Coordinates of C-alpha atoms in Angstrom, one line a residue:
Chain A
M11 CA 246.6 195.4 -9.9
A12 CA 245.8 194.5 -13.5
N13 CA 242.5 192.6 -14.1
N14 CA 244.4 189.6 -15.4
D15 CA 246.5 189.4 -12.3
R16 CA 243.4 189.5 -10.1
K17 CA 241.9 186.7 -12.0
H18 CA 245.0 184.6 -11.6
I19 CA 245.3 185.3 -7.9
V20 CA 241.7 184.1 -7.5
E21 CA 242.6 181.1 -9.5
A22 CA 245.6 180.3 -7.3
L23 CA 243.5 180.7 -4.2
L24 CA 240.7 178.4 -5.5
F25 CA 243.4 175.9 -6.5
A26 CA 245.2 175.9 -3.1
S27 CA 242.1 176.0 -0.9
D28 CA 241.0 173.1 1.2
F29 CA 237.4 174.0 1.0
P30 CA 235.0 175.7 -1.4
L31 CA 235.9 179.4 -1.3
S32 CA 233.2 182.0 -1.0
V33 CA 233.4 185.3 -2.8
K34 CA 233.3 186.9 0.7
K35 CA 236.4 185.1 1.7
I36 CA 238.2 185.9 -1.6
S37 CA 237.5 189.6 -1.1
E38 CA 238.8 189.4 2.4
I39 CA 242.1 187.9 1.3
I40 CA 242.7 190.2 -1.7
E41 CA 242.3 193.5 -0.1
D42 CA 241.6 195.7 -3.1
I43 CA 238.7 193.8 -4.5
T44 CA 235.1 193.9 -3.4
E45 CA 232.7 191.0 -3.0
E46 CA 231.1 192.1 -6.3
D47 CA 234.5 192.0 -8.1
A48 CA 235.2 188.6 -6.7
A49 CA 231.8 187.3 -7.8
E50 CA 232.4 188.6 -11.4
I51 CA 235.9 187.1 -11.5
V52 CA 234.7 183.7 -10.4
R53 CA 231.8 183.7 -12.9
D54 CA 234.3 184.5 -15.7
L55 CA 236.6 181.8 -14.6
R56 CA 233.8 179.3 -14.5
T57 CA 232.6 180.0 -18.0
E58 CA 236.2 180.0 -19.2
Y59 CA 237.0 176.6 -17.8
E60 CA 233.6 175.2 -19.1
N61 CA 234.5 176.3 -22.6
L62 CA 238.2 175.4 -22.5
E63 CA 237.3 171.8 -21.9
R64 CA 240.3 171.2 -19.7
G65 CA 240.8 168.4 -17.2
F66 CA 239.0 170.2 -14.5
I67 CA 236.1 172.7 -14.0
L68 CA 235.1 175.2 -11.4
R69 CA 232.1 174.0 -9.4
H70 CA 229.7 176.1 -7.4
V71 CA 229.1 174.2 -4.2
A72 CA 228.3 174.7 -0.5
G73 CA 228.2 178.5 -0.9
G74 CA 231.6 178.6 -2.6
Y75 CA 233.6 177.6 -5.6
E76 CA 236.1 174.8 -6.0
F77 CA 238.0 173.1 -8.8
V78 CA 237.1 169.5 -9.4
T79 CA 238.1 167.1 -12.2
R80 CA 235.7 166.7 -15.0
P81 CA 233.2 163.9 -14.4
E82 CA 234.1 162.2 -17.8
F83 CA 237.5 161.5 -16.4
A84 CA 236.3 159.9 -13.1
V85 CA 237.2 156.4 -14.2
W86 CA 241.0 157.3 -14.4
V87 CA 241.0 159.4 -11.3
K88 CA 239.4 156.6 -9.4
K89 CA 242.1 154.2 -10.5
L90 CA 244.7 156.7 -9.2
Q91 CA 243.0 157.1 -5.9
A92 CA 242.4 153.4 -5.3
E93 CA 246.1 152.7 -5.7
R94 CA 246.8 155.6 -3.4
R95 CA 244.5 154.2 -0.7
R96 CA 246.2 150.9 -0.9
S97 CA 249.5 152.5 -0.2
R98 CA 248.6 153.4 3.4
L99 CA 248.0 151.2 6.4
S100 CA 245.5 152.0 9.0
R101 CA 246.6 152.6 12.5
A102 CA 245.4 149.1 13.6
G103 CA 247.1 147.6 10.5
L104 CA 250.4 149.3 11.3
E105 CA 250.2 148.2 15.0
I106 CA 249.5 144.5 14.1
T107 CA 252.2 144.5 11.4
A108 CA 254.7 145.8 14.0
I109 CA 253.7 143.2 16.5
V110 CA 254.0 140.4 14.0
A111 CA 257.3 141.8 12.6
Y112 CA 258.9 141.9 16.0
R113 CA 257.5 138.8 17.7
Q114 CA 257.0 136.4 14.8
P115 CA 255.8 133.8 14.7
V116 CA 253.0 135.0 16.9
N117 CA 249.4 133.9 17.4
R118 CA 246.3 136.1 17.3
A119 CA 245.6 135.9 21.0
D120 CA 249.1 137.3 21.7
I121 CA 248.6 140.1 19.2
E122 CA 245.4 141.0 20.9
K123 CA 246.9 140.8 24.3
V124 CA 249.5 143.4 23.3
R125 CA 247.0 145.6 21.6
G126 CA 244.2 145.1 24.2
V127 CA 241.5 144.9 21.4
D128 CA 240.0 142.4 19.0
S129 CA 242.1 142.4 15.9
G130 CA 240.4 140.0 13.5
G131 CA 239.3 142.6 10.9
P132 CA 242.7 144.3 10.3
L133 CA 244.5 140.9 10.6
R134 CA 242.4 139.7 7.6
T135 CA 243.2 142.8 5.6
L136 CA 246.9 142.3 6.2
L137 CA 246.6 138.7 5.0
E138 CA 244.7 139.8 1.9
R139 CA 247.4 142.4 1.2
N140 CA 250.0 139.8 1.6
L141 CA 251.9 141.7 4.3
I142 CA 251.6 138.8 6.7
K143 CA 251.1 135.1 6.2
I144 CA 250.1 132.0 8.1
A145 CA 253.1 130.0 9.2
G146 CA 251.8 126.8 10.7
R147 CA 250.3 126.2 14.1
E148 CA 251.7 126.6 17.5
K149 CA 252.4 123.5 19.5
A150 CA 250.1 124.6 22.3
P151 CA 246.6 123.9 23.6
G152 CA 244.1 124.7 20.8
R153 CA 247.0 124.7 18.3
P154 CA 246.5 128.4 17.3
L155 CA 247.6 129.7 13.9
L156 CA 250.9 131.5 13.8
Y157 CA 251.6 134.6 11.8
K158 CA 254.8 135.8 10.1
T159 CA 255.7 138.7 7.8
T160 CA 256.1 138.1 4.0
D161 CA 258.6 139.3 1.4
E162 CA 256.0 141.8 0.4
F163 CA 256.3 143.2 3.9
L164 CA 260.0 143.8 3.3
R165 CA 259.3 145.5 0.0
F166 CA 256.6 147.6 1.4
F167 CA 258.8 149.0 4.2
G168 CA 261.9 149.2 1.9
I169 CA 264.3 146.9 3.8
N170 CA 266.3 143.9 2.6
S171 CA 265.8 141.4 5.5
L172 CA 264.2 141.1 8.9
S173 CA 267.6 141.6 10.5
D174 CA 267.4 145.2 9.1
L175 CA 264.5 145.9 11.4
P176 CA 265.7 148.5 13.9
Q177 CA 265.7 147.1 17.5
L178 CA 263.5 149.1 19.8
E179 CA 266.4 150.1 22.0
E180 CA 268.3 151.2 19.0
I181 CA 265.9 153.9 18.1
E182 CA 264.5 154.5 21.5
D183 CA 267.1 157.2 21.9
I184 CA 265.7 159.0 18.9
I185 CA 262.0 158.4 19.8
Q186 CA 262.5 159.7 23.2
H187 CA 264.5 162.7 22.3
D188 CA 262.2 165.7 22.4
A189 CA 262.7 167.5 19.1
K190 CA 264.7 170.1 21.0
E191 CA 267.7 171.5 19.3
T192 CA 271.2 170.9 20.4
G193 CA 273.9 173.4 20.8
M194 CA 273.9 176.4 23.0
A195 CA 270.3 176.7 23.7
I196 CA 269.5 180.3 24.2
E197 CA 267.7 182.3 21.6
Q198 CA 267.0 185.5 23.3
L199 CA 268.3 187.3 26.3
H200 CA 266.9 190.1 28.2
V201 CA 269.5 192.6 29.1
A202 CA 268.7 195.3 31.6
G203 CA 269.2 198.7 30.1
G204 CA 272.1 200.8 31.1
N205 CA 275.0 199.0 29.6
S206 CA 275.6 200.7 26.4
G207 CA 278.7 201.2 24.3
A208 CA 276.9 199.9 21.3
E209 CA 277.0 202.6 18.7
E210 CA 274.0 201.6 16.8
M211 CA 271.4 200.3 19.2
R212 CA 267.8 200.9 19.0
S213 CA 265.6 200.3 21.9
T214 CA 262.4 198.4 21.4
D215 CA 259.6 200.8 20.8
Chain B
M6 CA 264.1 200.3 29.7
S7 CA 265.2 196.9 28.7
Y8 CA 266.8 195.6 25.5
Q9 CA 266.0 192.3 24.1
I10 CA 269.0 190.9 22.3
K11 CA 269.0 188.1 19.8
I12 CA 271.9 185.7 20.2
N13 CA 272.8 183.3 17.6
V14 CA 273.0 179.7 18.6
F15 CA 276.2 177.9 17.8
E16 CA 275.3 174.4 16.5
G17 CA 278.4 172.9 18.1
P18 CA 282.1 173.4 18.8
Y19 CA 283.0 173.3 15.1
D20 CA 280.5 176.1 14.5
L21 CA 282.0 178.2 17.2
L22 CA 285.6 177.5 16.1
L23 CA 284.8 178.4 12.5
F24 CA 283.3 181.6 13.7
L25 CA 286.4 182.5 15.7
I26 CA 288.6 181.7 12.6
K27 CA 286.6 183.9 10.4
K28 CA 286.4 186.7 12.9
G29 CA 290.2 186.6 13.4
E30 CA 290.7 186.3 9.6
I31 CA 292.8 183.3 10.3
D32 CA 294.2 180.9 7.7
I33 CA 292.4 177.7 8.4
Y34 CA 295.4 175.7 7.3
D35 CA 297.6 177.4 9.9
I36 CA 295.5 178.0 13.0
P37 CA 297.3 179.7 15.9
I38 CA 296.1 177.2 18.4
A39 CA 297.1 179.2 21.5
K40 CA 295.1 182.2 20.4
I41 CA 292.1 180.2 19.3
S42 CA 292.0 178.2 22.5
K43 CA 292.1 181.3 24.5
E44 CA 289.2 182.9 22.7
Y45 CA 287.3 179.6 22.7
L46 CA 287.6 179.3 26.5
E47 CA 286.7 183.0 26.9
Y48 CA 283.6 182.3 25.0
I49 CA 282.7 179.3 27.1
A50 CA 283.3 181.4 30.2
I51 CA 281.0 184.1 29.1
M52 CA 278.3 181.5 28.3
R53 CA 278.8 180.1 31.7
S54 CA 278.6 183.4 33.5
L55 CA 275.3 184.0 31.7
D56 CA 274.0 180.6 33.0
L57 CA 273.6 179.3 29.4
E58 CA 273.4 175.6 29.0
I59 CA 276.6 174.3 27.5
A60 CA 276.5 171.0 25.7
G61 CA 279.1 168.5 26.7
E62 CA 280.7 168.5 23.2
F63 CA 281.9 172.1 23.8
I64 CA 283.8 171.0 26.9
V65 CA 285.3 168.0 25.0
M66 CA 286.5 170.4 22.3
A67 CA 288.1 172.6 24.9
A68 CA 290.1 169.6 26.1
T69 CA 291.1 168.7 22.5
L70 CA 292.3 172.2 21.9
M71 CA 294.4 172.0 25.1
R72 CA 295.9 168.7 24.0
I73 CA 296.8 170.1 20.6
K74 CA 298.3 173.1 22.2
A75 CA 300.5 171.0 24.5
K76 CA 301.6 168.8 21.6
M77 CA 302.7 171.8 19.6
L78 CA 304.7 173.1 22.5
L79 CA 306.7 169.9 22.8
P80 CA 310.2 170.0 21.4
I81 CA 310.2 168.0 18.2
H82 CA 313.0 165.5 17.7
V83 CA 313.1 165.1 14.0
E84 CA 314.2 161.6 13.2
E85 CA 315.5 161.0 9.7
E86 CA 313.0 160.2 7.1
E87 CA 310.2 160.5 9.6
E88 CA 307.3 162.6 8.6
I89 CA 305.9 164.5 11.6
E90 CA 302.2 165.0 11.5
D91 CA 300.8 168.3 12.4
P92 CA 298.7 167.9 15.6
R93 CA 296.1 170.2 14.1
R94 CA 295.6 168.1 11.0
E95 CA 292.5 166.2 12.1
L96 CA 290.8 169.2 13.6
V97 CA 291.3 171.2 10.4
Q98 CA 289.9 168.4 8.3
N99 CA 286.9 168.2 10.5
L100 CA 286.4 171.9 10.3
L101 CA 286.6 171.9 6.6
E102 CA 284.1 169.1 6.3
Y103 CA 281.7 170.9 8.7
Q104 CA 282.1 174.1 6.7
R105 CA 281.2 172.3 3.5
I106 CA 278.1 170.9 5.1
K107 CA 277.2 174.2 6.6
N108 CA 277.4 175.8 3.2
A109 CA 275.3 173.1 1.7
A110 CA 272.8 173.6 4.5
E111 CA 272.6 177.3 3.6
Q112 CA 271.8 176.4 0.0
F113 CA 269.2 173.9 1.2
E114 CA 267.6 176.7 3.1
G115 CA 267.4 178.7 -0.1
F116 CA 265.8 175.7 -1.9
E117 CA 263.3 175.4 1.0
F118 CA 262.4 179.0 0.7
R119 CA 261.9 178.9 -3.0
S120 CA 259.9 175.7 -2.8
S121 CA 257.7 177.1 0.0
M122 CA 256.4 179.7 -2.5
H123 CA 254.7 177.0 -4.4
F124 CA 251.5 175.5 -2.9
P125 CA 250.1 172.2 -3.9
R126 CA 246.4 171.6 -4.6
G127 CA 244.3 172.0 -1.5
D128 CA 242.4 169.4 0.3
T129 CA 245.3 167.0 0.2
V130 CA 246.5 167.7 3.7
K131 CA 243.6 167.7 6.0
D132 CA 245.6 167.6 9.3
E133 CA 249.0 167.2 10.8
T134 CA 249.0 163.4 10.8
M135 CA 248.2 163.2 7.1
E136 CA 250.9 165.6 6.4
A137 CA 253.5 163.5 8.2
Q138 CA 252.5 160.5 6.1
D139 CA 252.4 162.2 2.8
G140 CA 255.7 161.2 1.3
D141 CA 255.4 157.6 0.3
F142 CA 255.0 157.9 -3.4
D143 CA 256.2 154.4 -4.2
I144 CA 253.6 152.5 -2.2
Q145 CA 256.0 152.2 0.7
M146 CA 255.7 153.2 4.3
S147 CA 258.7 154.1 6.4
I148 CA 260.2 151.6 8.7
Y149 CA 260.4 154.4 11.3
E150 CA 256.6 154.5 11.4
L151 CA 256.5 150.8 12.1
V152 CA 258.9 151.0 15.0
V153 CA 257.2 154.0 16.4
A154 CA 253.8 152.1 16.2
Y155 CA 255.4 149.2 18.0
H156 CA 256.9 151.5 20.7
A157 CA 253.6 153.2 21.2
V158 CA 251.6 150.0 21.5
L159 CA 254.1 148.8 24.2
Q160 CA 253.9 152.1 26.0
K161 CA 250.1 151.9 26.0
R162 CA 250.4 148.6 27.8
V163 CA 252.6 150.1 30.5
E164 CA 250.1 152.9 31.1
K165 CA 247.3 150.4 31.3
T166 CA 248.8 148.7 34.3
Y167 CA 247.9 151.7 36.4
H168 CA 244.3 151.0 35.9
Y169 CA 244.2 147.2 36.4
V170 CA 245.4 145.7 39.6
L171 CA 244.9 142.1 38.6
P172 CA 247.7 139.8 39.7
D173 CA 248.4 137.5 36.9
P174 CA 247.9 133.9 37.8
A175 CA 251.0 132.8 35.8
T176 CA 253.5 130.7 37.6
I177 CA 257.2 130.3 37.1
E178 CA 256.6 126.9 35.6
E179 CA 254.1 128.2 33.1
K180 CA 256.5 130.9 32.0
M181 CA 259.3 128.4 31.7
E182 CA 257.2 126.3 29.4
E183 CA 256.2 129.4 27.4
I184 CA 259.8 130.3 26.8
L185 CA 260.8 126.8 25.7
R186 CA 257.7 126.7 23.4
L187 CA 258.8 129.9 21.8
L188 CA 262.3 128.6 21.3
D189 CA 260.8 125.6 19.4
V190 CA 259.6 127.9 16.7
Q191 CA 262.2 130.6 16.7
K192 CA 266.0 130.7 17.0
R193 CA 266.2 133.2 19.8
I194 CA 264.2 135.5 22.0
S195 CA 264.9 139.1 22.8
F196 CA 265.1 139.5 26.5
H197 CA 263.8 143.0 26.4
Q198 CA 261.1 142.7 23.9
H199 CA 259.6 139.4 24.7
L200 CA 260.0 139.1 28.4
M201 CA 260.4 142.6 29.9
S202 CA 257.8 144.4 27.8
H203 CA 254.8 143.0 29.7
G204 CA 253.4 145.9 31.6
E205 CA 252.6 144.1 34.9
R206 CA 255.6 144.2 37.2
I207 CA 254.7 140.8 38.6
I208 CA 254.9 139.2 35.2
I209 CA 258.2 140.7 34.6
V210 CA 259.4 139.3 37.9
I211 CA 258.0 135.8 37.1
N212 CA 259.5 135.9 33.6
F213 CA 262.8 136.9 35.0
L214 CA 262.8 134.1 37.6
A215 CA 261.7 131.6 34.9
I216 CA 264.8 132.7 32.8
L217 CA 267.1 132.2 35.7
E218 CA 265.6 128.8 36.5
L219 CA 266.0 127.7 32.9
A220 CA 269.5 128.9 32.8
K221 CA 270.3 127.0 36.0
R222 CA 268.9 123.8 34.5
K223 CA 270.9 124.4 31.4
Q224 CA 267.8 124.5 29.2
I225 CA 268.6 127.9 27.8
R226 CA 271.7 129.9 26.9
I227 CA 271.8 133.7 27.5
S228 CA 274.1 135.9 25.5
Q229 CA 274.9 139.5 25.0
S230 CA 277.4 140.8 22.5
Q231 CA 278.3 144.0 24.3
P232 CA 277.4 145.7 27.5
F233 CA 274.0 147.4 27.3
R234 CA 273.2 145.6 24.1
N235 CA 270.2 143.4 23.7
I236 CA 270.3 140.2 25.7
W237 CA 269.3 137.1 23.6
I238 CA 268.0 133.9 24.9
Y239 CA 268.8 130.7 22.9
K240 CA 267.9 127.1 23.4
Y241 CA 270.7 125.2 25.1
I242 CA 272.3 122.8 22.7
Chain C
M6 CA 241.0 158.4 -27.9
A7 CA 241.5 161.8 -29.4
N8 CA 244.8 163.6 -28.6
N9 CA 243.0 166.4 -26.9
D10 CA 241.2 163.9 -24.6
R11 CA 244.4 162.2 -23.6
K12 CA 245.8 165.6 -22.7
H13 CA 242.9 166.4 -20.6
I14 CA 242.8 163.1 -18.8
V15 CA 246.5 163.6 -17.9
E16 CA 245.6 167.0 -16.7
A17 CA 242.8 165.6 -14.6
L18 CA 245.1 163.0 -13.1
L19 CA 247.8 165.6 -12.3
F20 CA 245.2 167.8 -10.7
A21 CA 243.7 165.0 -8.6
S22 CA 247.0 163.5 -7.4
D23 CA 248.4 164.6 -4.1
F24 CA 251.9 163.6 -4.9
P25 CA 254.1 164.3 -8.0
L26 CA 253.0 161.9 -10.8
S27 CA 255.7 160.2 -12.8
V28 CA 255.1 159.6 -16.5
K29 CA 255.4 155.9 -15.8
K30 CA 252.5 156.1 -13.4
I31 CA 250.5 158.0 -15.9
S32 CA 251.1 155.4 -18.6
E33 CA 250.0 152.7 -16.1
I34 CA 246.7 154.4 -15.3
I35 CA 245.8 155.4 -18.9
E36 CA 246.2 152.0 -20.6
D37 CA 246.5 153.1 -24.2
I38 CA 249.3 155.5 -23.8
T39 CA 253.0 154.7 -23.5
E40 CA 255.5 156.3 -21.2
E41 CA 256.8 158.3 -24.2
D42 CA 253.3 159.6 -25.0
A43 CA 252.9 160.6 -21.4
A44 CA 256.2 162.4 -21.3
E45 CA 255.3 164.3 -24.4
I46 CA 251.9 165.3 -23.1
V47 CA 253.3 166.4 -19.8
R48 CA 256.0 168.5 -21.6
D49 CA 253.3 170.1 -23.7
L50 CA 251.1 170.9 -20.7
R51 CA 254.0 172.3 -18.8
T52 CA 254.9 174.8 -21.6
E53 CA 251.2 175.6 -22.0
Y54 CA 250.8 176.5 -18.4
E55 CA 254.0 178.5 -18.3
N56 CA 252.8 180.5 -21.3
L57 CA 249.2 180.9 -20.2
E58 CA 250.3 182.6 -17.0
R59 CA 247.4 181.2 -15.1
G60 CA 247.3 180.9 -11.2
F61 CA 249.3 177.6 -11.2
I62 CA 252.1 175.9 -13.1
L63 CA 253.2 172.3 -13.6
R64 CA 256.3 171.7 -11.6
H65 CA 258.9 168.9 -12.4
V66 CA 259.8 167.6 -8.9
A67 CA 260.8 164.4 -7.2
G68 CA 260.8 162.5 -10.4
G69 CA 257.3 163.5 -11.3
Y70 CA 255.0 166.4 -12.1
E71 CA 252.6 168.3 -9.9
F72 CA 250.5 171.4 -10.2
V73 CA 251.5 174.1 -7.8
T74 CA 250.5 177.8 -7.4
R75 CA 252.7 180.4 -9.0
P76 CA 255.3 181.8 -6.6
E77 CA 254.2 185.4 -7.3
F78 CA 250.9 184.6 -5.6
A79 CA 252.4 183.0 -2.5
V80 CA 251.6 186.1 -0.4
W81 CA 247.8 185.6 -0.9
V82 CA 247.8 181.9 -0.7
K83 CA 249.7 182.2 2.6
K84 CA 246.9 184.4 4.0
L85 CA 244.4 181.7 3.0
Q86 CA 246.4 178.9 4.7
A87 CA 247.6 180.8 7.7
E88 CA 246.5 178.0 10.0
R89 CA 248.3 175.2 8.2
R90 CA 251.6 176.8 7.4
R91 CA 254.4 174.3 7.5
S92 CA 257.2 175.0 9.8
R93 CA 260.7 175.7 8.5
L94 CA 263.6 173.4 9.2
S95 CA 266.0 174.4 12.0
R96 CA 269.7 174.9 11.2
A97 CA 270.4 171.5 12.8
G98 CA 267.7 170.0 10.6
L99 CA 269.2 171.5 7.5
E100 CA 272.7 170.4 8.4
I101 CA 271.7 166.8 9.0
T102 CA 269.6 166.8 5.8
A103 CA 272.6 168.0 3.9
I104 CA 274.9 165.4 5.4
V105 CA 272.4 162.6 4.6
A106 CA 271.8 164.0 1.1
Y107 CA 275.5 164.0 0.2
R108 CA 276.8 161.1 2.2
Q109 CA 273.9 158.7 1.9
P110 CA 273.6 156.0 3.1
V111 CA 275.1 157.3 6.3
N112 CA 274.8 156.2 9.9
R113 CA 274.1 158.4 12.9
A114 CA 277.6 158.3 14.4
D115 CA 279.0 159.7 11.1
I116 CA 276.4 162.4 11.0
E117 CA 277.4 163.4 14.6
K118 CA 281.0 163.2 13.7
V119 CA 280.6 165.8 11.0
R120 CA 278.4 168.1 13.2
G121 CA 280.4 167.6 16.3
V122 CA 277.2 167.3 18.4
D123 CA 274.6 164.8 19.4
S124 CA 271.8 164.9 16.8
G125 CA 269.1 162.7 18.2
G126 CA 266.5 165.4 18.4
P127 CA 266.7 166.9 14.9
L128 CA 267.1 163.4 13.5
R129 CA 263.7 162.5 15.0
T130 CA 262.1 165.5 13.5
L131 CA 263.4 164.6 10.1
L132 CA 262.2 161.0 10.3
E133 CA 258.8 162.2 11.5
R134 CA 258.5 164.7 8.6
N135 CA 259.6 161.8 6.3
L136 CA 262.5 163.8 4.8
I137 CA 264.9 161.0 5.7
K138 CA 264.3 157.3 6.2
I139 CA 265.9 154.2 7.7
A140 CA 267.3 152.2 4.9
G141 CA 268.9 149.0 6.2
R142 CA 272.1 148.5 8.1
E143 CA 275.8 149.0 7.4
K144 CA 277.9 145.9 6.9
A145 CA 280.3 147.0 9.6
P146 CA 280.9 146.1 13.3
G147 CA 277.8 146.8 15.3
R148 CA 275.7 146.9 12.0
P149 CA 274.5 150.5 12.6
L150 CA 271.3 151.7 11.0
L151 CA 271.7 153.7 7.8
Y152 CA 269.8 156.8 6.7
K153 CA 268.8 158.0 3.3
T154 CA 266.8 160.9 1.9
T155 CA 263.2 160.3 0.7
D156 CA 261.1 161.4 -2.2
E157 CA 259.4 163.8 0.2
F158 CA 262.9 165.4 0.7
L159 CA 263.0 166.1 -3.1
R160 CA 259.6 167.6 -3.1
F161 CA 260.2 169.6 0.1
F162 CA 263.2 171.3 -1.5
G163 CA 261.8 171.4 -5.0
I164 CA 264.5 169.2 -6.4
N165 CA 263.8 166.7 -9.3
S166 CA 266.5 164.2 -8.5
L167 CA 269.5 163.7 -6.3
S168 CA 271.8 164.3 -9.3
D169 CA 270.5 167.9 -9.4
L170 CA 272.1 168.7 -6.0
P171 CA 274.9 171.1 -6.3
Q172 CA 278.4 169.6 -6.0
L173 CA 279.8 169.9 -2.5
E174 CA 283.2 171.0 -3.9
E175 CA 281.7 173.9 -5.7
I176 CA 280.9 175.6 -2.5
E177 CA 284.1 174.8 -0.6
D178 CA 285.8 178.1 -1.2
I179 CA 283.2 180.2 0.4
I180 CA 285.1 179.8 3.6
Q181 CA 285.5 183.5 4.1
H182 CA 281.8 183.6 3.9
D183 CA 280.0 186.4 5.7
A184 CA 280.4 186.1 9.4
K185 CA 278.2 189.1 9.9
E186 CA 275.3 187.4 11.5
T187 CA 277.2 185.0 13.7
G188 CA 279.5 187.9 14.5
M189 CA 276.8 189.6 16.2
A190 CA 276.4 186.8 18.6
I191 CA 279.7 187.3 20.3
E192 CA 279.6 191.1 20.3
Q193 CA 276.3 190.9 22.0
L194 CA 277.5 188.5 24.5
H195 CA 280.3 190.9 25.4
V196 CA 277.7 193.6 25.9
A197 CA 275.6 191.3 28.0
G198 CA 278.6 190.3 30.0
G199 CA 279.3 193.9 30.8
N200 CA 281.9 194.5 28.1
S201 CA 281.1 196.8 25.2
G202 CA 282.4 197.7 21.9
A203 CA 279.9 196.2 19.6
E204 CA 279.9 198.1 16.4
E205 CA 276.5 197.1 15.2
M206 CA 273.6 195.9 17.2
R207 CA 270.0 195.2 16.6
S208 CA 267.2 195.3 19.0
T209 CA 264.4 192.9 18.4
D210 CA 261.6 194.3 16.4

């Protein structure tokens, strides 16, 4: 293995790893390099990235090495990540959105009755994100506020109208299917030895 | 000594038929139905003798083949100007369409393999659940996730009832009022979702009785577009 | 902002993002560059990484760009990620994906008509893996739900856009395609059933 190849394999490993990679781990994965080799390669890479002034550097942390973006660029990276975070709903948020979507207009007590837990916090977040809105008060004791979904809700989930929401029973068939494959469901078959006739047949060793 | 033999799984009747056609080097546009039917049935018989599970669609196809075979045996009275349709026509079209998709699926498998040689940056997928949610690039979540969340939350309620044995104090009158109140703010109520999704059996019973009573008093209208479809409750106008 | 800075900010963003970044997105995050600028920078970076032969390259996929490891190094990266290897799609999954990709938007009944079998199980797997999505309803009796492919579908298969899919017609004439593998199935069944005459037979390894 050429030196340059080794270096680039180490680079690929560092890039794809979920955690800071130790030189020990690197030498375990690439069989023909020692821990010392790995240490040298990583040191070289580190200096190289430092001098190249690219978008990211190799950082020595927690007994290992990992690629991180350059601190100077943090302001842009944060912008990217903030947007990304906004793009997901929490479990609670998703549950409440589902209850409002399917039972609207619905009051907070009913949402909490279905979920079995206090839902004030996530409800506020959903209002702030404009996925649900207040749609008047219920004509009932205490006149509780009623919640409905918004147009932003439709956009967020990529549908045109509330009538496009799948009915539970419509997709229950899919939800309850175990992901088992259809067709003739036999992959392997044990055949007792003795019946031959096959010209090219190797027994298991 | 024992041999372990790998058997390929046929995805469905079309898959099996295409295999028989290829094996027999048959012209797909002129399938000898008698021959193919015989081989198809033999195959099913073998599967059966091996106690393999046979999906219903395979049996339906066997019947279709028999029907086509019978039609082809019938003497044909050719009327003037009348175009006689080959009884195999639809089957052949379906087979060709399936073959097209099967070929495409094989290509997709190649794409998948090539793409699996590339790994994205680490630390992006911490666990399974994250991975499943990873695709929404356009700040969008899937509607499937929403329904599944709703389904799960209702399931949880059903499970809970095994722990609490509190009879609900609700009366039929209260439930009747509740239904009418809901109909004040919305056009219709889904029978399954609003009324039958409460975990406690007693509540379901009370709800059901309330609906019957309201219907009797002509305060609500119940409708269902087709058997087994959702039942909707409307205000009686 | 110097040109080199811009390039390295883009590089940092591409590195930090966990989904393919479009040039549009890049130009939104870095305020003083246009989409055209972003496109040019990304093109340059791509050529650069291709030529540098480093551990990773910039891939054009799902309408955006993302850094991924070089395919030559997959064998080592796989060793590193042994525990989180993604599972391959089943044949049923591939077939349904193909039907949705070419016929979208398409309803479940039509998918099952093409395949000739119930497809609830694999459909569920594809929805869960976010390779296909529910996208409204058909304006037809019964208003069935419609399915479409997702951006994740493009990324999973390494495709940039749906228009890059091969034409269905192009592959039509492979009908006399190799029956070798499937062929074995029947032969082996005959053996299993007591018959013989299989010309070629594999034992499991």
